[in-house]
Amino acid sequence: MPEYLILLAQKHESFRKTELDALAELEQVPVDLSRHDVNTPLLYVTLDSEEDARRLIRRSILVRSIFEVWGRGDSFERLHEDVKRRTSHLWPRYKDVSFKFDVISYRGSRTKEEQREIIESFSYVDFEGPIRMRNPEEVFTIIEEYNAPSVPINDRRVLKDICFGRFIGDGQRDIIDKYDLKKRKYIGTTSFDAELALISSNIGLAAPGKLVYDPFAGTGSFLVAASHFGAMAFGSDIDGRQIRGTPNSNIVTNYTQYNVKSQFLDTFVCDFTHNPIRPSFRLDAIICDPPYGVREGLKVLGSRNTERYADRLPTRLDNGDLSHLQLDYIPPKKPYHFDALLDDLLFFAADHLVDNGRLCCWMPTANEDYGERDIPMHPNLKLISNCVQEFNKWSRRLLTYSRRPRNCPSLESSGKSSRVYKEQFRDKYFRGFAQPKDDWEEKSL
């Protein structure tokens, strides 16, 4: 099978393999990604064809490019030997096409003169077509990877691996700038990072013909991202102000800005714990960032003191009109714990996802307290990935679940969640993850 080199972005390393696994499933491309290493952006894989290579990465956010490997070696001498052994039969095919050469170095660099010498060392391939620096028919690339010793030898790092490859295709990293929140017409305090929203949509298998729902839609970051990949999207939120926006600035204006309005179904206001979606309704994916009480308070409809609230705010006004039908009506809310929300979200996903449908949800964790037992679980949902974005003393994790087929028996007959998420994150966040004074004094003795 032909060998290919995937050049990955040097960002969000723990998400890279998960995104590629999802795209391989979506595109039905068989590929072994077990050689992925978070410490390097170079990933070698074998694929059935060049077409599979293009399909695998064509909508990836964390892949820069993919190359057909023409040769590898830990020195240029071995590299040239491998190129001649592997691909001499291919040279006549590209003899008359326009082309150019590129040099890419990881953990090292080359001067322009050194790059020129490296390129000229491949003169034996004997391409006779015109050299075009813009829009050539073929691009041939030398990719170098250097070791990273603490002290470079002779002021130069040591070569670890060299690859000579033919460019096949690019991912979609160019769209990150297009969807940048700084350029978006409608955003709010909870608008989610555009790059990670797009990655979440890839992992959630958003695609044409798929129905994607965000129960905490806010200003619609995940809806827009899912629709970019062709999915039909709709969402809800307890805060009607974010859902509605203003006549000239709302979720619809964002859809119009990105020319994906035909992929937008609608939004509605609801308390997620009293979701009006009928039990038989099925979703292909749920992609969301549940509120955890940092940027916005975590609440549901209701009152802490029902009797007192009923006395203070009657259901009807003096003229007999229902109060909740008035334009200025603000429904009462009460606090809601994040662990309860996670329980409700997993049960909702188990009820409404199609078989093998995906739930992608973000969860915050305090780094010092995190353990695998903190991950929420449900007997009808299979946890397939746990990707982490680390900050200083806390992280947020993208948890991805797949709905187990309904014709298979559940792992637990009780149907109860086995989550033991600790309700400590919010308190630690607001006190800066500072150690309690008594604890500090005890350890300092």
Short mmCIF file of C-alpha atoms in Angstrom, two decimals:
data_model
loop_
_atom_site.label_atom_id
_atom_site.label_comp_id
_atom_site.label_asym_id
_atom_site.label_seq_id
_atom_site.Cartn_x
_atom_site.Cartn_y
_atom_site.Cartn_z
CA MET A 1 0.00 0.00 0.00
CA PRO A 2 1.24 3.54 -0.75
CA GLU A 3 2.71 5.46 2.18
CA TYR A 4 1.65 9.03 2.95
CA LEU A 5 2.88 11.72 5.31
CA ILE A 6 0.31 13.84 7.14
CA LEU A 7 1.65 17.22 8.25
CA LEU A 8 -0.31 18.19 11.35
CA ALA A 9 -0.83 21.54 13.03
CA GLN A 10 1.31 22.16 16.10
CA LYS A 11 -1.76 23.04 18.15
CA HIS A 12 -4.40 21.15 20.12
CA GLU A 13 -2.25 18.02 19.90
CA SER A 14 -4.59 15.80 21.94
CA PHE A 15 -7.41 16.52 19.46
CA ARG A 16 -5.51 15.58 16.28
CA LYS A 17 -5.91 11.80 16.29
CA THR A 18 -9.53 12.02 17.49
CA GLU A 19 -10.42 14.33 14.61
CA LEU A 20 -8.69 12.08 12.06
CA ASP A 21 -10.40 8.98 13.51
CA ALA A 22 -13.76 10.73 13.11
CA LEU A 23 -13.02 11.80 9.53
CA ALA A 24 -11.83 8.30 8.65
CA GLU A 25 -15.17 6.95 9.91
CA LEU A 26 -17.15 9.66 8.13
CA GLU A 27 -15.33 9.19 4.81
CA GLN A 28 -15.09 5.39 5.21
CA VAL A 29 -11.33 5.46 4.71
CA PRO A 30 -9.51 2.55 6.39
CA VAL A 31 -6.39 3.88 8.10
CA ASP A 32 -4.18 2.98 11.07
CA LEU A 33 -3.39 6.09 13.13
CA SER A 34 -1.64 4.28 15.97
CA ARG A 35 1.71 5.90 15.12
CA HIS A 36 0.42 9.34 16.02
CA ASP A 37 2.74 11.11 18.47
CA VAL A 38 1.67 14.34 20.17
CA ASN A 39 5.33 15.42 20.23
CA THR A 40 5.69 15.67 16.45
CA PRO A 41 3.52 17.11 13.66
CA LEU A 42 4.57 14.32 11.26
CA LEU A 43 2.36 11.24 10.95
CA TYR A 44 3.10 8.44 8.47
CA VAL A 45 0.16 6.30 7.34
CA THR A 46 -0.63 3.81 4.58
CA LEU A 47 -3.73 4.30 2.46
CA ASP A 48 -5.33 2.47 -0.44
CA SER A 49 -5.17 5.37 -2.88
CA GLU A 50 -4.47 9.02 -3.51
CA GLU A 51 -8.21 9.65 -3.53
CA ASP A 52 -8.48 8.21 0.01
CA ALA A 53 -5.67 10.52 1.08
CA ARG A 54 -7.55 13.58 -0.17
CA ARG A 55 -10.85 12.49 1.35
CA LEU A 56 -9.30 11.76 4.74
CA ILE A 57 -7.96 15.29 5.30
CA ARG A 58 -10.05 17.50 3.02
CA ARG A 59 -12.19 18.92 5.86
CA SER A 60 -9.71 18.56 8.71
CA ILE A 61 -8.97 21.62 10.84
CA LEU A 62 -5.83 20.16 12.44
CA VAL A 63 -4.15 18.86 9.27
CA ARG A 64 -2.05 21.19 7.18
CA SER A 65 -1.26 18.94 4.21
CA ILE A 66 -0.76 15.36 3.08
CA PHE A 67 2.06 14.07 0.84
CA GLU A 68 2.69 10.90 -1.13
CA VAL A 69 5.98 9.57 0.25
CA TRP A 70 8.62 9.13 -2.45
CA GLY A 71 11.43 8.35 -0.05
CA ARG A 72 12.66 8.50 3.57
CA GLY A 73 15.97 8.40 5.37
CA ASP A 74 17.93 9.67 8.35
CA SER A 75 20.49 11.25 6.00
CA PHE A 76 20.33 12.68 2.51
CA GLU A 77 22.43 9.82 1.18
CA ARG A 78 19.92 7.25 2.44
CA LEU A 79 17.02 9.45 1.33
CA HIS A 80 18.25 9.61 -2.28
CA GLU A 81 18.79 5.84 -2.31
CA ASP A 82 15.22 5.27 -1.10
CA VAL A 83 13.75 7.72 -3.64
CA LYS A 84 15.49 5.89 -6.50
CA ARG A 85 14.39 2.51 -5.17
CA ARG A 86 10.75 3.46 -4.56
CA THR A 87 9.76 5.83 -7.34
CA SER A 88 12.07 5.73 -10.36
CA HIS A 89 9.18 4.22 -12.33
CA LEU A 90 7.07 7.34 -11.58
CA TRP A 91 9.50 9.95 -12.89
CA PRO A 92 8.44 9.75 -16.57
CA ARG A 93 4.84 10.53 -15.52
CA TYR A 94 5.88 13.97 -14.25
CA LYS A 95 8.66 14.68 -16.74
CA ASP A 96 6.87 17.51 -18.60
CA VAL A 97 4.53 18.99 -15.95
CA SER A 98 5.08 22.39 -14.34
CA PHE A 99 6.45 22.01 -10.82
CA LYS A 100 8.20 23.55 -7.83
CA PHE A 101 10.14 22.32 -4.79
CA ASP A 102 9.57 23.32 -1.14
CA VAL A 103 11.64 22.66 2.00
CA ILE A 104 9.95 22.34 5.41
CA SER A 105 11.97 21.92 8.60
CA TYR A 106 10.61 20.94 12.03
CA ARG A 107 12.76 21.87 15.07
CA GLY A 108 15.35 23.34 12.74
CA SER A 109 15.83 25.74 9.87
CA ARG A 110 17.75 26.14 6.61
CA THR A 111 19.18 29.19 4.91
CA LYS A 112 18.03 30.00 1.38
CA GLU A 113 21.39 28.83 0.05
CA GLU A 114 21.12 25.51 1.90
CA GLN A 115 17.60 24.99 0.60
CA ARG A 116 18.79 25.61 -2.95
CA GLU A 117 21.56 23.02 -2.55
CA ILE A 118 19.09 20.45 -1.19
CA ILE A 119 16.68 21.01 -4.08
CA GLU A 120 19.46 20.72 -6.67
CA SER A 121 20.52 17.38 -5.16
CA PHE A 122 17.32 15.91 -6.67
CA SER A 123 18.36 16.78 -10.23
CA TYR A 124 18.54 13.05 -11.07
CA VAL A 125 14.72 12.88 -11.30
CA ASP A 126 15.24 14.86 -14.54
CA PHE A 127 12.01 16.86 -14.64
CA GLU A 128 11.96 18.97 -17.82
CA GLY A 129 8.72 20.92 -17.32
CA PRO A 130 8.65 24.63 -16.42
CA ILE A 131 9.34 25.72 -12.86
CA ARG A 132 6.41 27.77 -11.55
CA MET A 133 6.39 29.25 -8.07
CA ARG A 134 2.67 30.02 -8.41
CA ASN A 135 0.03 27.42 -9.26
CA PRO A 136 2.33 24.64 -10.52
CA GLU A 137 0.78 21.34 -11.54
CA GLU A 138 2.89 19.45 -8.99
CA VAL A 139 4.66 20.41 -5.75
CA PHE A 140 7.50 18.27 -4.41
CA THR A 141 8.49 18.82 -0.79
CA ILE A 142 11.45 17.91 1.40
CA ILE A 143 10.31 17.63 5.04
CA GLU A 144 13.05 17.50 7.66
CA GLU A 145 12.60 16.56 11.32
CA TYR A 146 15.37 17.29 13.78
CA ASN A 147 16.07 15.83 17.20
CA ALA A 148 15.79 18.28 20.07
CA PRO A 149 18.89 17.77 22.26
CA SER A 150 19.38 20.14 25.18
CA VAL A 151 22.65 21.27 23.61
CA PRO A 152 22.82 21.36 19.78
CA ILE A 153 25.93 19.83 18.21
CA ASN A 154 28.11 22.44 16.50
CA ASP A 155 25.28 24.94 16.84
CA ARG A 156 23.07 22.74 14.65
CA ARG A 157 20.42 20.26 15.61
CA VAL A 158 20.78 16.66 14.50
CA LEU A 159 18.58 15.33 11.70
CA LYS A 160 16.20 12.62 12.81
CA ASP A 161 14.23 11.94 9.64
CA ILE A 162 13.94 13.31 6.10
CA CYS A 163 11.02 12.72 3.75
CA PHE A 164 10.69 13.56 0.07
CA GLY A 165 7.07 13.67 -1.01
CA ARG A 166 4.60 14.80 -3.64
CA PHE A 167 1.92 17.18 -2.40
CA ILE A 168 -1.59 15.66 -2.49
CA GLY A 169 -3.89 18.10 -0.71
CA ASP A 170 -4.56 20.53 2.13
CA GLY A 171 -6.88 20.45 5.12
CA GLN A 172 -9.18 23.34 5.99
CA ARG A 173 -7.02 25.38 8.34
CA ASP A 174 -7.62 28.37 6.09
CA ILE A 175 -11.23 28.65 7.29
CA ILE A 176 -10.19 29.39 10.89
CA ASP A 177 -9.58 32.99 9.92
CA LYS A 178 -12.90 33.14 8.07
CA TYR A 179 -14.85 32.10 11.18
CA ASP A 180 -12.74 34.10 13.64
CA LEU A 181 -14.96 35.61 16.34
CA LYS A 182 -13.29 38.99 15.81
CA LYS A 183 -14.84 39.08 12.35
CA ARG A 184 -18.22 37.64 13.30
CA LYS A 185 -21.22 39.98 13.26
CA TYR A 186 -22.98 38.54 16.29
CA ILE A 187 -21.12 37.29 19.39
CA GLY A 188 -21.66 37.29 23.15
CA THR A 189 -19.84 36.55 26.39
CA THR A 190 -20.23 32.80 25.87
CA SER A 191 -19.38 32.61 22.14
CA PHE A 192 -17.14 29.58 21.67
CA ASP A 193 -13.72 29.66 19.99
CA ALA A 194 -14.22 29.18 16.23
CA GLU A 195 -11.35 26.72 15.67
CA LEU A 196 -12.44 24.40 18.48
CA ALA A 197 -16.10 24.67 17.42
CA LEU A 198 -15.12 23.46 13.93
CA ILE A 199 -13.01 20.64 15.41
CA SER A 200 -15.92 19.64 17.67
CA SER A 201 -18.20 19.48 14.63
CA ASN A 202 -15.75 17.22 12.80
CA ILE A 203 -15.51 14.93 15.82
CA GLY A 204 -19.30 14.98 16.06
CA LEU A 205 -19.50 13.77 12.41
CA ALA A 206 -21.50 16.79 11.23
CA ALA A 207 -22.19 16.30 7.51
CA PRO A 208 -24.85 16.76 4.81
CA GLY A 209 -28.02 14.93 5.75
CA LYS A 210 -27.18 14.99 9.48
CA LEU A 211 -29.31 16.72 12.13
CA VAL A 212 -27.26 18.48 14.83
CA TYR A 213 -28.63 20.02 18.02
CA ASP A 214 -27.04 22.34 20.60
CA PRO A 215 -29.15 22.59 23.79
CA PHE A 216 -27.02 25.51 25.07
CA ALA A 217 -26.80 27.39 21.80
CA GLY A 218 -26.07 30.91 23.06
CA THR A 219 -25.01 32.90 20.00
CA GLY A 220 -24.83 29.77 17.83
CA SER A 221 -21.09 29.02 17.55
CA PHE A 222 -21.59 25.25 17.27
CA LEU A 223 -24.60 25.64 15.00
CA VAL A 224 -22.64 27.69 12.47
CA ALA A 225 -19.67 25.29 12.63
CA ALA A 226 -21.86 22.22 12.06
CA SER A 227 -23.63 23.92 9.17
CA HIS A 228 -20.29 24.77 7.56
CA PHE A 229 -19.84 21.03 7.08
CA GLY A 230 -23.32 20.67 5.61
CA ALA A 231 -25.37 19.59 8.63
CA MET A 232 -28.85 20.90 9.35
CA ALA A 233 -28.59 22.59 12.76
CA PHE A 234 -30.94 23.88 15.41
CA GLY A 235 -30.54 24.90 19.03
CA SER A 236 -32.12 26.12 22.22
CA ASP A 237 -31.12 28.14 25.27
CA ILE A 238 -32.70 29.22 28.52
CA ASP A 239 -31.64 32.81 27.81
CA GLY A 240 -33.98 34.14 25.14
CA ARG A 241 -31.99 37.35 24.81
CA GLN A 242 -28.99 35.54 23.29
CA ILE A 243 -31.18 33.44 21.05
CA ARG A 244 -33.05 36.45 19.71
CA GLY A 245 -30.23 39.02 19.60
CA THR A 246 -31.41 42.19 17.87
CA PRO A 247 -33.10 42.67 14.47
CA ASN A 248 -29.74 43.47 12.88
CA SER A 249 -27.49 41.21 14.93
CA ASN A 250 -28.49 37.63 15.70
CA ILE A 251 -27.78 34.02 14.84
CA VAL A 252 -29.43 34.37 11.44
CA THR A 253 -27.14 37.27 10.52
CA ASN A 254 -24.16 35.02 11.29
CA TYR A 255 -25.60 32.33 9.01
CA THR A 256 -26.10 34.93 6.31
CA GLN A 257 -22.55 36.21 6.78
CA TYR A 258 -21.14 32.72 6.10
CA ASN A 259 -23.63 31.89 3.35
CA VAL A 260 -24.97 28.77 5.10
CA LYS A 261 -28.47 30.04 5.90
CA SER A 262 -30.04 27.10 4.07
CA GLN A 263 -28.53 24.80 6.75
CA PHE A 264 -30.21 26.62 9.66
CA LEU A 265 -33.46 25.14 10.98
CA ASP A 266 -34.38 27.33 13.97
CA THR A 267 -33.80 28.08 17.64
CA PHE A 268 -36.17 28.15 20.58
CA VAL A 269 -36.09 29.18 24.21
CA CYS A 270 -36.38 26.45 26.80
CA ASP A 271 -35.04 25.18 30.08
CA PHE A 272 -33.02 22.08 29.10
CA THR A 273 -34.43 20.13 32.05
CA HIS A 274 -37.91 20.66 30.57
CA ASN A 275 -37.04 20.14 26.92
CA PRO A 276 -40.12 20.09 24.65
CA ILE A 277 -38.56 17.74 22.06
CA ARG A 278 -40.79 14.71 21.84
CA PRO A 279 -39.30 11.38 23.07
CA SER A 280 -39.39 9.71 19.64
CA PHE A 281 -37.40 12.52 17.95
CA ARG A 282 -33.93 11.37 16.84
CA LEU A 283 -30.73 13.37 16.42
CA ASP A 284 -27.52 12.49 14.61
CA ALA A 285 -25.36 14.58 16.94
CA ILE A 286 -25.49 16.78 20.01
CA ILE A 287 -22.59 19.24 20.15
CA CYS A 288 -22.46 21.68 23.04
CA ASP A 289 -20.55 23.57 25.72
CA PRO A 290 -22.77 23.26 28.81
CA PRO A 291 -22.67 26.30 31.12
CA TYR A 292 -20.69 25.65 34.28
CA GLY A 293 -21.22 28.91 36.09
CA VAL A 294 -18.02 30.85 35.28
CA ARG A 295 -18.89 33.25 32.47
CA GLU A 296 -22.63 32.94 33.08
CA GLY A 297 -24.57 31.60 36.06
CA LEU A 298 -25.89 28.05 35.81
CA LYS A 299 -29.63 28.11 36.44
CA VAL A 300 -32.91 26.46 35.49
CA LEU A 301 -36.49 27.67 35.64
CA GLY A 302 -38.02 27.67 39.07
CA SER A 303 -37.83 29.38 42.43
CA ARG A 304 -35.97 28.59 45.63
CA ASN A 305 -39.10 29.47 47.58
CA THR A 306 -42.12 28.54 45.50
CA GLU A 307 -44.75 29.78 47.95
CA ARG A 308 -43.13 33.19 48.49
CA TYR A 309 -42.54 33.63 44.76
CA ALA A 310 -46.14 32.79 43.98
CA ASP A 311 -47.33 35.50 46.38
CA ARG A 312 -45.00 38.08 44.90
CA LEU A 313 -45.64 37.43 41.22
CA PRO A 314 -49.17 36.26 40.36
CA THR A 315 -49.74 34.31 37.17
CA ARG A 316 -52.21 36.98 35.99
CA LEU A 317 -52.00 40.72 35.87
CA ASP A 318 -54.69 43.03 37.27
CA ASN A 319 -56.42 43.18 33.89
CA GLY A 320 -56.59 39.40 33.75
CA ASP A 321 -53.83 38.87 31.17
CA LEU A 322 -51.39 36.01 31.77
CA SER A 323 -48.11 37.44 33.03
CA HIS A 324 -45.92 34.95 31.19
CA LEU A 325 -47.30 36.12 27.84
CA GLN A 326 -46.09 39.70 28.31
CA LEU A 327 -43.12 40.90 26.27
CA ASP A 328 -41.25 42.06 29.38
CA TYR A 329 -41.87 38.85 31.34
CA ILE A 330 -38.74 37.34 32.91
CA PRO A 331 -39.29 33.81 34.21
CA PRO A 332 -37.92 33.02 37.67
CA LYS A 333 -34.76 30.90 37.86
CA LYS A 334 -33.02 28.87 40.53
CA PRO A 335 -29.44 27.53 40.82
CA TYR A 336 -28.60 24.27 39.07
CA HIS A 337 -25.54 22.15 39.81
CA PHE A 338 -23.23 21.20 36.95
CA ASP A 339 -23.14 17.53 37.98
CA ALA A 340 -26.94 17.40 37.68
CA LEU A 341 -26.71 19.02 34.26
CA LEU A 342 -24.24 16.36 33.09
CA ASP A 343 -26.60 13.63 34.27
CA ASP A 344 -29.51 15.21 32.41
CA LEU A 345 -27.42 15.71 29.28
CA LEU A 346 -26.29 12.08 29.12
CA PHE A 347 -29.80 10.78 29.68
CA PHE A 348 -31.15 13.13 27.01
CA ALA A 349 -28.47 11.95 24.54
CA ALA A 350 -29.21 8.30 25.28
CA ASP A 351 -32.89 8.93 24.57
CA HIS A 352 -32.58 11.05 21.43
CA LEU A 353 -29.43 10.05 19.53
CA VAL A 354 -29.69 7.64 16.62
CA ASP A 355 -27.71 4.44 16.94
CA ASN A 356 -24.01 5.38 16.75
CA GLY A 357 -24.95 9.06 16.93
CA ARG A 358 -22.51 11.26 18.83
CA LEU A 359 -22.60 13.47 21.88
CA CYS A 360 -19.71 15.98 22.03
CA CYS A 361 -19.73 18.04 25.19
CA TRP A 362 -17.15 20.18 26.97
CA MET A 363 -16.43 19.70 30.67
CA PRO A 364 -14.13 21.75 32.93
CA THR A 365 -11.76 20.06 35.40
CA ALA A 366 -9.33 21.26 38.05
CA ASN A 367 -5.93 19.80 37.12
CA GLU A 368 -4.94 18.86 40.68
CA ASP A 369 -8.17 16.95 41.34
CA TYR A 370 -8.83 15.31 37.98
CA GLY A 371 -9.11 11.55 37.71
CA GLU A 372 -10.70 9.17 35.21
CA ARG A 373 -13.51 8.54 37.68
CA ASP A 374 -14.63 12.15 37.17
CA ILE A 375 -15.77 11.41 33.61
CA PRO A 376 -19.57 11.05 33.44
CA MET A 377 -20.78 7.72 32.09
CA HIS A 378 -24.06 6.22 30.94
CA PRO A 379 -24.71 2.54 30.17
CA ASN A 380 -26.11 3.32 26.71
CA LEU A 381 -23.29 5.69 25.73
CA LYS A 382 -19.75 4.63 24.88
CA LEU A 383 -16.98 7.10 25.67
CA ILE A 384 -14.77 7.16 22.57
CA SER A 385 -12.46 10.12 23.26
CA ASN A 386 -11.36 12.52 25.98
CA CYS A 387 -9.46 15.47 24.50
CA VAL A 388 -8.02 18.13 26.78
CA GLN A 389 -7.27 21.82 26.39
CA GLU A 390 -5.06 22.86 29.29
CA PHE A 391 -4.90 26.30 30.84
CA ASN A 392 -2.96 27.20 33.98
CA LYS A 393 -4.50 25.24 36.82
CA TRP A 394 -7.61 24.02 35.08
CA SER A 395 -8.58 22.40 31.81
CA ARG A 396 -11.61 21.84 29.70
CA ARG A 397 -12.20 18.49 28.07
CA LEU A 398 -14.11 17.57 24.96
CA LEU A 399 -15.85 14.30 25.82
CA THR A 400 -17.22 12.35 22.87
CA TYR A 401 -19.72 9.53 23.28
CA SER A 402 -21.33 7.20 20.77
CA ARG A 403 -24.88 5.92 21.25
CA ARG A 404 -24.80 2.13 21.61
CA PRO A 405 -27.13 0.31 19.17
CA ARG A 406 -30.55 -0.17 20.70
CA ASN A 407 -30.72 -3.83 19.74
CA CYS A 408 -27.75 -4.56 22.04
CA PRO A 409 -28.31 -5.09 25.78
CA SER A 410 -27.13 -2.26 28.03
CA LEU A 411 -24.08 -2.78 30.18
CA GLU A 412 -26.18 -1.78 33.19
CA SER A 413 -29.80 -2.74 33.49
CA SER A 414 -30.50 0.06 35.97
CA GLY A 415 -30.11 2.80 33.37
CA LYS A 416 -28.50 5.03 35.97
CA SER A 417 -25.49 7.25 35.32
CA SER A 418 -22.24 6.20 37.01
CA ARG A 419 -20.87 9.74 37.08
CA VAL A 420 -19.10 10.99 40.20
CA TYR A 421 -18.12 14.45 38.92
CA LYS A 422 -16.87 16.65 41.78
CA GLU A 423 -18.78 19.89 42.31
CA GLN A 424 -15.59 21.77 43.25
CA PHE A 425 -14.45 23.31 39.98
CA ARG A 426 -16.46 26.54 40.09
CA ASP A 427 -15.43 27.40 43.65
CA LYS A 428 -11.74 26.78 42.86
CA TYR A 429 -11.95 28.80 39.66
CA PHE A 430 -13.20 31.90 41.45
CA ARG A 431 -10.64 31.71 44.25
CA GLY A 432 -7.85 31.16 41.74
CA PHE A 433 -7.28 27.52 42.71
CA ALA A 434 -5.60 28.86 45.85
CA GLN A 435 -4.80 26.36 48.53
CA PRO A 436 -6.94 26.73 51.68
CA LYS A 437 -5.01 28.59 54.37
CA ASP A 438 -5.32 25.82 56.95
CA ASP A 439 -4.05 23.24 54.45
CA TRP A 440 -1.08 25.45 53.55
CA GLU A 441 -0.16 25.97 57.20
CA GLU A 442 -0.32 22.26 57.85
CA LYS A 443 2.00 21.43 54.94
CA SER A 444 4.46 24.18 55.86
CA LEU A 445 5.07 22.82 59.35
#
